[in-house]
Amino acid sequence: MAAIMTIAASVMAAACTRCPGPAGMVRGVSSVQSRLSLTMSMHTQFTAATLRAQHAEHAQTQWPDLSTCTPQARGASHRPIWSHRRRALVLAAPLLAALRPSACSASLVRDGMNEFAANRVEEAVRIYDRIIEQQPSTKPYLWQRGLALFYADRFLEGAEQFAADVAVNPNDTEESIWHLLCLARVKGSLEAARPFMLKVGVDRRPVMRAAQSLFAGEADVSALTPFAKGSPADAFYANLYLSLYKEASGDPGAQADMQRALNGAYARAGVADPMVDLARVHMRRRGWN
């Protein structure tokens, strides 16, 4: 078991170092560190050379031969739509569960994300359910399934998915918010759902700390509005969560905020962030032009 945990740490660290980029890097490092703190007491800093050596040493047991997968399964025909943090967690999940990983599981996740981005959310759910059927230990890491369930109007199942995710990653602000959004649909309002809002740690992104306070009822929309005029990434996330909050509150201004999120520089730059895809899906599902 100790050997497997060591391999898990190596793969998670390698996944992060292979995903440089502006927005999302701090999120990636923070989430990976918190996930590691839950699974092992390990504080050794690995160098790049050590990571490469460990990867080579354990290649036979970690990853089956990718030649057994189809070109689609190897990701040859899919655009990269993972955020840095999410990508690291999805790739590391099977190892953290101390089970033999599937070489095609990451490809199936990508397939589901592509289906979701194309507004085929029901098909995305079917793909994620197939992953869980093949490897049940991956369920707590399939945050994408929770989003697809929300837009498929399967709110109770969505809440269950997000609760499972937060159980293994208690510093995930966004999953806590989405859990609350699902429960608000089940219980009829944000006010009725707030007593059941999941408690999470402190997000390292000020914009998400403000969003968390807003949804928890500890602040009003003025907590997020300054971020809507901030950096491109902050403006996108501020407008996105302002829209989601206003929609859940019955505020007709939700549509304008979502449009502002998509009209901003962050979304128009073609960044590899699945939340940009989500904003587009939201517009289409609501019939907002």
PDB file of N, CA and C in Angstrom, residues 177-265:
ATOM      1  N   ILE A 177     -20.671  24.830  -3.958  1.00  0.00           N
ATOM      2  CA  ILE A 177     -21.686  25.707  -4.547  1.00  0.00           C
ATOM      3  C   ILE A 177     -22.630  24.930  -5.440  1.00  0.00           C
ATOM      4  N   TRP A 178     -22.095  24.023  -6.258  1.00  0.00           N
ATOM      5  CA  TRP A 178     -22.949  23.247  -7.158  1.00  0.00           C
ATOM      6  C   TRP A 178     -23.833  22.277  -6.371  1.00  0.00           C
ATOM      7  N   HIS A 179     -23.321  21.757  -5.277  1.00  0.00           N
ATOM      8  CA  HIS A 179     -24.150  20.930  -4.397  1.00  0.00           C
ATOM      9  C   HIS A 179     -25.337  21.754  -3.895  1.00  0.00           C
ATOM     10  N   LEU A 180     -25.072  23.000  -3.491  1.00  0.00           N
ATOM     11  CA  LEU A 180     -26.136  23.873  -3.007  1.00  0.00           C
ATOM     12  C   LEU A 180     -27.136  24.181  -4.120  1.00  0.00           C
ATOM     13  N   LEU A 181     -26.643  24.431  -5.342  1.00  0.00           N
ATOM     14  CA  LEU A 181     -27.542  24.723  -6.460  1.00  0.00           C
ATOM     15  C   LEU A 181     -28.464  23.542  -6.748  1.00  0.00           C
ATOM     16  N   CYS A 182     -27.924  22.335  -6.662  1.00  0.00           N
ATOM     17  CA  CYS A 182     -28.761  21.141  -6.852  1.00  0.00           C
ATOM     18  C   CYS A 182     -29.825  21.048  -5.762  1.00  0.00           C
ATOM     19  N   LEU A 183     -29.413  21.234  -4.510  1.00  0.00           N
ATOM     20  CA  LEU A 183     -30.362  21.139  -3.403  1.00  0.00           C
ATOM     21  C   LEU A 183     -31.418  22.233  -3.473  1.00  0.00           C
ATOM     22  N   ALA A 184     -31.036  23.420  -3.979  1.00  0.00           N
ATOM     23  CA  ALA A 184     -32.009  24.502  -4.111  1.00  0.00           C
ATOM     24  C   ALA A 184     -33.129  24.112  -5.062  1.00  0.00           C
ATOM     25  N   ARG A 185     -32.793  23.348  -6.101  1.00  0.00           N
ATOM     26  CA  ARG A 185     -33.831  22.868  -7.023  1.00  0.00           C
ATOM     27  C   ARG A 185     -34.700  21.803  -6.356  1.00  0.00           C
ATOM     28  N   VAL A 186     -34.092  20.995  -5.514  1.00  0.00           N
ATOM     29  CA  VAL A 186     -34.846  19.933  -4.842  1.00  0.00           C
ATOM     30  C   VAL A 186     -35.771  20.517  -3.779  1.00  0.00           C
ATOM     31  N   LYS A 187     -35.253  21.501  -3.018  1.00  0.00           N
ATOM     32  CA  LYS A 187     -35.990  22.028  -1.872  1.00  0.00           C
ATOM     33  C   LYS A 187     -36.802  23.274  -2.192  1.00  0.00           C
ATOM     34  N   GLY A 188     -36.597  23.821  -3.386  1.00  0.00           N
ATOM     35  CA  GLY A 188     -37.430  24.942  -3.811  1.00  0.00           C
ATOM     36  C   GLY A 188     -36.809  26.311  -3.730  1.00  0.00           C
ATOM     37  N   SER A 189     -35.715  26.468  -3.001  1.00  0.00           N
ATOM     38  CA  SER A 189     -35.077  27.786  -2.903  1.00  0.00           C
ATOM     39  C   SER A 189     -33.688  27.659  -2.290  1.00  0.00           C
ATOM     40  N   LEU A 190     -32.876  28.694  -2.496  1.00  0.00           N
ATOM     41  CA  LEU A 190     -31.562  28.728  -1.866  1.00  0.00           C
ATOM     42  C   LEU A 190     -31.690  28.781  -0.348  1.00  0.00           C
ATOM     43  N   GLU A 191     -32.664  29.538   0.133  1.00  0.00           N
ATOM     44  CA  GLU A 191     -32.839  29.677   1.575  1.00  0.00           C
ATOM     45  C   GLU A 191     -33.114  28.320   2.225  1.00  0.00           C
ATOM     46  N   ALA A 192     -33.940  27.511   1.566  1.00  0.00           N
ATOM     47  CA  ALA A 192     -34.262  26.199   2.130  1.00  0.00           C
ATOM     48  C   ALA A 192     -33.082  25.246   2.061  1.00  0.00           C
ATOM     49  N   ALA A 193     -32.198  25.464   1.096  1.00  0.00           N
ATOM     50  CA  ALA A 193     -31.062  24.562   0.910  1.00  0.00           C
ATOM     51  C   ALA A 193     -29.857  24.947   1.753  1.00  0.00           C
ATOM     52  N   ARG A 194     -29.739  26.209   2.155  1.00  0.00           N
ATOM     53  CA  ARG A 194     -28.533  26.686   2.843  1.00  0.00           C
ATOM     54  C   ARG A 194     -28.178  25.926   4.112  1.00  0.00           C
ATOM     55  N   PRO A 195     -29.129  25.500   4.914  1.00  0.00           N
ATOM     56  CA  PRO A 195     -28.733  24.741   6.115  1.00  0.00           C
ATOM     57  C   PRO A 195     -27.971  23.460   5.782  1.00  0.00           C
ATOM     58  N   PHE A 196     -28.061  23.005   4.555  1.00  0.00           N
ATOM     59  CA  PHE A 196     -27.401  21.759   4.150  1.00  0.00           C
ATOM     60  C   PHE A 196     -26.158  22.021   3.296  1.00  0.00           C
ATOM     61  N   MET A 197     -25.750  23.292   3.202  1.00  0.00           N
ATOM     62  CA  MET A 197     -24.576  23.624   2.393  1.00  0.00           C
ATOM     63  C   MET A 197     -23.337  22.969   2.978  1.00  0.00           C
ATOM     64  N   LEU A 198     -22.543  22.349   2.136  1.00  0.00           N
ATOM     65  CA  LEU A 198     -21.346  21.643   2.581  1.00  0.00           C
ATOM     66  C   LEU A 198     -20.267  22.631   2.997  1.00  0.00           C
ATOM     67  N   LYS A 199     -19.613  22.354   4.113  1.00  0.00           N
ATOM     68  CA  LYS A 199     -18.524  23.189   4.601  1.00  0.00           C
ATOM     69  C   LYS A 199     -17.222  22.768   3.933  1.00  0.00           C
ATOM     70  N   VAL A 200     -16.515  23.736   3.401  1.00  0.00           N
ATOM     71  CA  VAL A 200     -15.235  23.456   2.747  1.00  0.00           C
ATOM     72  C   VAL A 200     -14.175  24.395   3.296  1.00  0.00           C
ATOM     73  N   GLY A 201     -12.931  24.118   2.928  1.00  0.00           N
ATOM     74  CA  GLY A 201     -11.829  24.955   3.366  1.00  0.00           C
ATOM     75  C   GLY A 201     -11.793  26.279   2.631  1.00  0.00           C
ATOM     76  N   VAL A 202     -10.728  27.020   2.861  1.00  0.00           N
ATOM     77  CA  VAL A 202     -10.583  28.355   2.280  1.00  0.00           C
ATOM     78  C   VAL A 202      -9.981  28.240   0.884  1.00  0.00           C
ATOM     79  N   ASP A 203     -10.700  28.733  -0.109  1.00  0.00           N
ATOM     80  CA  ASP A 203     -10.210  28.732  -1.482  1.00  0.00           C
ATOM     81  C   ASP A 203      -9.108  29.773  -1.634  1.00  0.00           C
ATOM     82  N   ARG A 204      -8.088  29.441  -2.379  1.00  0.00           N
ATOM     83  CA  ARG A 204      -6.970  30.365  -2.553  1.00  0.00           C
ATOM     84  C   ARG A 204      -7.285  31.477  -3.542  1.00  0.00           C
ATOM     85  N   ARG A 205      -8.413  31.362  -4.249  1.00  0.00           N
ATOM     86  CA  ARG A 205      -8.817  32.408  -5.197  1.00  0.00           C
ATOM     87  C   ARG A 205      -9.787  33.371  -4.524  1.00  0.00           C
ATOM     88  N   PRO A 206      -9.435  34.637  -4.400  1.00  0.00           N
ATOM     89  CA  PRO A 206     -10.338  35.606  -3.765  1.00  0.00           C
ATOM     90  C   PRO A 206     -11.720  35.645  -4.412  1.00  0.00           C
ATOM     91  N   VAL A 207     -11.782  35.507  -5.737  1.00  0.00           N
ATOM     92  CA  VAL A 207     -13.077  35.565  -6.408  1.00  0.00           C
ATOM     93  C   VAL A 207     -13.983  34.421  -5.967  1.00  0.00           C
ATOM     94  N   MET A 208     -13.418  33.244  -5.715  1.00  0.00           N
ATOM     95  CA  MET A 208     -14.238  32.115  -5.282  1.00  0.00           C
ATOM     96  C   MET A 208     -14.569  32.197  -3.790  1.00  0.00           C
ATOM     97  N   ARG A 209     -13.723  32.842  -3.020  1.00  0.00           N
ATOM     98  CA  ARG A 209     -14.079  33.080  -1.615  1.00  0.00           C
ATOM     99  C   ARG A 209     -15.289  34.012  -1.548  1.00  0.00           C
ATOM    100  N   ALA A 210     -15.301  35.014  -2.434  1.00  0.00           N
ATOM    101  CA  ALA A 210     -16.440  35.926  -2.482  1.00  0.00           C
ATOM    102  C   ALA A 210     -17.698  35.191  -2.936  1.00  0.00           C
ATOM    103  N   ALA A 211     -17.561  34.309  -3.927  1.00  0.00           N
ATOM    104  CA  ALA A 211     -18.714  33.542  -4.413  1.00  0.00           C
ATOM    105  C   ALA A 211     -19.259  32.639  -3.313  1.00  0.00           C
ATOM    106  N   GLN A 212     -18.355  32.018  -2.555  1.00  0.00           N
ATOM    107  CA  GLN A 212     -18.785  31.148  -1.470  1.00  0.00           C
ATOM    108  C   GLN A 212     -19.579  31.932  -0.425  1.00  0.00           C
ATOM    109  N   SER A 213     -19.108  33.126  -0.086  1.00  0.00           N
ATOM    110  CA  SER A 213     -19.821  33.959   0.893  1.00  0.00           C
ATOM    111  C   SER A 213     -21.196  34.351   0.375  1.00  0.00           C
ATOM    112  N   LEU A 214     -21.284  34.646  -0.917  1.00  0.00           N
ATOM    113  CA  LEU A 214     -22.560  35.024  -1.516  1.00  0.00           C
ATOM    114  C   LEU A 214     -23.564  33.880  -1.424  1.00  0.00           C
ATOM    115  N   PHE A 215     -23.178  32.696  -1.838  1.00  0.00           N
ATOM    116  CA  PHE A 215     -24.102  31.565  -1.841  1.00  0.00           C
ATOM    117  C   PHE A 215     -24.445  31.122  -0.416  1.00  0.00           C
ATOM    118  N   ALA A 216     -23.517  31.314   0.513  1.00  0.00           N
ATOM    119  CA  ALA A 216     -23.780  30.935   1.902  1.00  0.00           C
ATOM    120  C   ALA A 216     -24.692  31.923   2.605  1.00  0.00           C
ATOM    121  N   GLY A 217     -25.004  33.046   1.949  1.00  0.00           N
ATOM    122  CA  GLY A 217     -25.855  34.052   2.572  1.00  0.00           C
ATOM    123  C   GLY A 217     -25.110  34.969   3.504  1.00  0.00           C
ATOM    124  N   GLU A 218     -23.777  34.960   3.440  1.00  0.00           N
ATOM    125  CA  GLU A 218     -22.966  35.799   4.320  1.00  0.00           C
ATOM    126  C   GLU A 218     -22.651  37.151   3.700  1.00  0.00           C
ATOM    127  N   ALA A 219     -22.976  37.309   2.410  1.00  0.00           N
ATOM    128  CA  ALA A 219     -22.718  38.556   1.692  1.00  0.00           C
ATOM    129  C   ALA A 219     -23.762  38.696   0.593  1.00  0.00           C
ATOM    130  N   ASP A 220     -23.832  39.895  -0.012  1.00  0.00           N
ATOM    131  CA  ASP A 220     -24.731  40.082  -1.141  1.00  0.00           C
ATOM    132  C   ASP A 220     -23.919  40.158  -2.428  1.00  0.00           C
ATOM    133  N   VAL A 221     -24.568  40.493  -3.538  1.00  0.00           N
ATOM    134  CA  VAL A 221     -23.887  40.472  -4.833  1.00  0.00           C
ATOM    135  C   VAL A 221     -22.736  41.474  -4.900  1.00  0.00           C
ATOM    136  N   SER A 222     -22.734  42.459  -4.019  1.00  0.00           N
ATOM    137  CA  SER A 222     -21.643  43.435  -4.036  1.00  0.00           C
ATOM    138  C   SER A 222     -20.295  42.796  -3.712  1.00  0.00           C
ATOM    139  N   ALA A 223     -20.308  41.599  -3.116  1.00  0.00           N
ATOM    140  CA  ALA A 223     -19.047  40.902  -2.827  1.00  0.00           C
ATOM    141  C   ALA A 223     -18.363  40.443  -4.102  1.00  0.00           C
ATOM    142  N   LEU A 224     -19.148  40.152  -5.139  1.00  0.00           N
ATOM    143  CA  LEU A 224     -18.572  39.656  -6.397  1.00  0.00           C
ATOM    144  C   LEU A 224     -18.407  40.730  -7.466  1.00  0.00           C
ATOM    145  N   THR A 225     -19.198  41.783  -7.402  1.00  0.00           N
ATOM    146  CA  THR A 225     -19.170  42.763  -8.493  1.00  0.00           C
ATOM    147  C   THR A 225     -17.801  43.403  -8.733  1.00  0.00           C
ATOM    148  N   PRO A 226     -16.969  43.652  -7.703  1.00  0.00           N
ATOM    149  CA  PRO A 226     -15.646  44.211  -8.009  1.00  0.00           C
ATOM    150  C   PRO A 226     -14.805  43.268  -8.871  1.00  0.00           C
ATOM    151  N   PHE A 227     -14.962  41.957  -8.680  1.00  0.00           N
ATOM    152  CA  PHE A 227     -14.184  41.003  -9.469  1.00  0.00           C
ATOM    153  C   PHE A 227     -14.644  40.973 -10.928  1.00  0.00           C
ATOM    154  N   ALA A 228     -15.868  41.377 -11.182  1.00  0.00           N
ATOM    155  CA  ALA A 228     -16.375  41.403 -12.556  1.00  0.00           C
ATOM    156  C   ALA A 228     -15.643  42.437 -13.406  1.00  0.00           C
ATOM    157  N   LYS A 229     -14.900  43.324 -12.736  1.00  0.00           N
ATOM    158  CA  LYS A 229     -14.106  44.331 -13.447  1.00  0.00           C
ATOM    159  C   LYS A 229     -12.616  44.085 -13.271  1.00  0.00           C
ATOM    160  N   GLY A 230     -12.277  42.902 -12.786  1.00  0.00           N
ATOM    161  CA  GLY A 230     -10.882  42.581 -12.525  1.00  0.00           C
ATOM    162  C   GLY A 230     -10.194  41.916 -13.703  1.00  0.00           C
ATOM    163  N   SER A 231      -9.323  40.964 -13.407  1.00  0.00           N
ATOM    164  CA  SER A 231      -8.593  40.252 -14.454  1.00  0.00           C
ATOM    165  C   SER A 231      -9.567  39.464 -15.320  1.00  0.00           C
ATOM    166  N   PRO A 232      -9.176  39.065 -16.527  1.00  0.00           N
ATOM    167  CA  PRO A 232     -10.089  38.300 -17.388  1.00  0.00           C
ATOM    168  C   PRO A 232     -10.652  37.053 -16.700  1.00  0.00           C
ATOM    169  N   ALA A 233      -9.809  36.305 -15.986  1.00  0.00           N
ATOM    170  CA  ALA A 233     -10.289  35.096 -15.311  1.00  0.00           C
ATOM    171  C   ALA A 233     -11.247  35.448 -14.182  1.00  0.00           C
ATOM    172  N   ASP A 234     -10.892  36.453 -13.372  1.00  0.00           N
ATOM    173  CA  ASP A 234     -11.770  36.866 -12.283  1.00  0.00           C
ATOM    174  C   ASP A 234     -13.106  37.368 -12.815  1.00  0.00           C
ATOM    175  N   ALA A 235     -13.065  38.136 -13.900  1.00  0.00           N
ATOM    176  CA  ALA A 235     -14.300  38.667 -14.472  1.00  0.00           C
ATOM    177  C   ALA A 235     -15.201  37.536 -14.960  1.00  0.00           C
ATOM    178  N   PHE A 236     -14.598  36.524 -15.577  1.00  0.00           N
ATOM    179  CA  PHE A 236     -15.405  35.401 -16.056  1.00  0.00           C
ATOM    180  C   PHE A 236     -16.087  34.688 -14.892  1.00  0.00           C
ATOM    181  N   TYR A 237     -15.306  34.330 -13.879  1.00  0.00           N
ATOM    182  CA  TYR A 237     -15.879  33.572 -12.766  1.00  0.00           C
ATOM    183  C   TYR A 237     -16.853  34.406 -11.941  1.00  0.00           C
ATOM    184  N   ALA A 238     -16.592  35.692 -11.809  1.00  0.00           N
ATOM    185  CA  ALA A 238     -17.520  36.546 -11.078  1.00  0.00           C
ATOM    186  C   ALA A 238     -18.864  36.608 -11.795  1.00  0.00           C
ATOM    187  N   ASN A 239     -18.837  36.834 -13.101  1.00  0.00           N
ATOM    188  CA  ASN A 239     -20.082  36.913 -13.858  1.00  0.00           C
ATOM    189  C   ASN A 239     -20.791  35.563 -13.930  1.00  0.00           C
ATOM    190  N   LEU A 240     -20.028  34.489 -14.045  1.00  0.00           N
ATOM    191  CA  LEU A 240     -20.626  33.158 -14.086  1.00  0.00           C
ATOM    192  C   LEU A 240     -21.407  32.881 -12.805  1.00  0.00           C
ATOM    193  N   TYR A 241     -20.763  33.098 -11.661  1.00  0.00           N
ATOM    194  CA  TYR A 241     -21.425  32.762 -10.402  1.00  0.00           C
ATOM    195  C   TYR A 241     -22.461  33.810  -9.997  1.00  0.00           C
ATOM    196  N   LEU A 242     -22.317  35.039 -10.463  1.00  0.00           N
ATOM    197  CA  LEU A 242     -23.393  35.998 -10.274  1.00  0.00           C
ATOM    198  C   LEU A 242     -24.639  35.538 -11.020  1.00  0.00           C
ATOM    199  N   SER A 243     -24.453  35.045 -12.235  1.00  0.00           N
ATOM    200  CA  SER A 243     -25.580  34.562 -13.031  1.00  0.00           C
ATOM    201  C   SER A 243     -26.243  33.366 -12.370  1.00  0.00           C
ATOM    202  N   LEU A 244     -25.437  32.412 -11.912  1.00  0.00           N
ATOM    203  CA  LEU A 244     -25.995  31.221 -11.275  1.00  0.00           C
ATOM    204  C   LEU A 244     -26.740  31.586  -9.997  1.00  0.00           C
ATOM    205  N   TYR A 245     -26.191  32.535  -9.243  1.00  0.00           N
ATOM    206  CA  TYR A 245     -26.852  32.961  -8.005  1.00  0.00           C
ATOM    207  C   TYR A 245     -28.177  33.660  -8.311  1.00  0.00           C
ATOM    208  N   LYS A 246     -28.146  34.560  -9.280  1.00  0.00           N
ATOM    209  CA  LYS A 246     -29.364  35.298  -9.618  1.00  0.00           C
ATOM    210  C   LYS A 246     -30.439  34.369 -10.178  1.00  0.00           C
ATOM    211  N   GLU A 247     -30.035  33.397 -10.981  1.00  0.00           N
ATOM    212  CA  GLU A 247     -31.015  32.454 -11.505  1.00  0.00           C
ATOM    213  C   GLU A 247     -31.658  31.674 -10.360  1.00  0.00           C
ATOM    214  N   ALA A 248     -30.849  31.204  -9.424  1.00  0.00           N
ATOM    215  CA  ALA A 248     -31.384  30.448  -8.285  1.00  0.00           C
ATOM    216  C   ALA A 248     -32.253  31.316  -7.388  1.00  0.00           C
ATOM    217  N   SER A 249     -32.057  32.644  -7.445  1.00  0.00           N
ATOM    218  CA  SER A 249     -32.825  33.575  -6.626  1.00  0.00           C
ATOM    219  C   SER A 249     -34.021  34.158  -7.370  1.00  0.00           C
ATOM    220  N   GLY A 250     -34.198  33.771  -8.636  1.00  0.00           N
ATOM    221  CA  GLY A 250     -35.312  34.301  -9.419  1.00  0.00           C
ATOM    222  C   GLY A 250     -35.081  35.695  -9.958  1.00  0.00           C
ATOM    223  N   ASP A 251     -33.815  36.112 -10.033  1.00  0.00           N
ATOM    224  CA  ASP A 251     -33.476  37.452 -10.524  1.00  0.00           C
ATOM    225  C   ASP A 251     -33.335  37.407 -12.044  1.00  0.00           C
ATOM    226  N   PRO A 252     -34.088  38.221 -12.786  1.00  0.00           N
ATOM    227  CA  PRO A 252     -34.003  38.206 -14.250  1.00  0.00           C
ATOM    228  C   PRO A 252     -32.675  38.706 -14.803  1.00  0.00           C
ATOM    229  N   GLY A 253     -31.830  39.267 -13.957  1.00  0.00           N
ATOM    230  CA  GLY A 253     -30.525  39.729 -14.424  1.00  0.00           C
ATOM    231  C   GLY A 253     -29.535  38.609 -14.685  1.00  0.00           C
ATOM    232  N   ALA A 254     -29.938  37.368 -14.443  1.00  0.00           N
ATOM    233  CA  ALA A 254     -29.028  36.235 -14.606  1.00  0.00           C
ATOM    234  C   ALA A 254     -28.525  36.117 -16.045  1.00  0.00           C
ATOM    235  N   GLN A 255     -29.399  36.327 -17.006  1.00  0.00           N
ATOM    236  CA  GLN A 255     -29.015  36.163 -18.401  1.00  0.00           C
ATOM    237  C   GLN A 255     -27.920  37.147 -18.806  1.00  0.00           C
ATOM    238  N   ALA A 256     -28.059  38.402 -18.393  1.00  0.00           N
ATOM    239  CA  ALA A 256     -27.069  39.413 -18.749  1.00  0.00           C
ATOM    240  C   ALA A 256     -25.702  39.089 -18.161  1.00  0.00           C
ATOM    241  N   ASP A 257     -25.670  38.581 -16.932  1.00  0.00           N
ATOM    242  CA  ASP A 257     -24.392  38.225 -16.313  1.00  0.00           C
ATOM    243  C   ASP A 257     -23.721  37.066 -17.046  1.00  0.00           C
ATOM    244  N   MET A 258     -24.502  36.063 -17.443  1.00  0.00           N
ATOM    245  CA  MET A 258     -23.913  34.936 -18.169  1.00  0.00           C
ATOM    246  C   MET A 258     -23.382  35.394 -19.526  1.00  0.00           C
ATOM    247  N   GLN A 259     -24.101  36.302 -20.159  1.00  0.00           N
ATOM    248  CA  GLN A 259     -23.624  36.823 -21.441  1.00  0.00           C
ATOM    249  C   GLN A 259     -22.331  37.599 -21.268  1.00  0.00           C
ATOM    250  N   ARG A 260     -22.240  38.360 -20.181  1.00  0.00           N
ATOM    251  CA  ARG A 260     -21.002  39.094 -19.920  1.00  0.00           C
ATOM    252  C   ARG A 260     -19.839  38.138 -19.690  1.00  0.00           C
ATOM    253  N   ALA A 261     -20.108  37.021 -19.012  1.00  0.00           N
ATOM    254  CA  ALA A 261     -19.043  36.034 -18.790  1.00  0.00           C
ATOM    255  C   ALA A 261     -18.498  35.530 -20.121  1.00  0.00           C
ATOM    256  N   LEU A 262     -19.397  35.265 -21.057  1.00  0.00           N
ATOM    257  CA  LEU A 262     -18.969  34.714 -22.349  1.00  0.00           C
ATOM    258  C   LEU A 262     -18.408  35.772 -23.285  1.00  0.00           C
ATOM    259  N   ASN A 263     -18.784  37.016 -23.082  1.00  0.00           N
ATOM    260  CA  ASN A 263     -18.266  38.089 -23.937  1.00  0.00           C
ATOM    261  C   ASN A 263     -16.910  38.597 -23.468  1.00  0.00           C
ATOM    262  N   GLY A 264     -16.472  38.166 -22.304  1.00  0.00           N
ATOM    263  CA  GLY A 264     -15.207  38.638 -21.760  1.00  0.00           C
ATOM    264  C   GLY A 264     -13.998  38.039 -22.454  1.00  0.00           C
ATOM    265  N   ALA A 265     -12.850  38.616 -22.171  1.00  0.00           N
ATOM    266  CA  ALA A 265     -11.606  38.194 -22.818  1.00  0.00           C
ATOM    267  C   ALA A 265     -11.237  36.760 -22.485  1.00  0.00           C
TER     268      ALA A 265
END
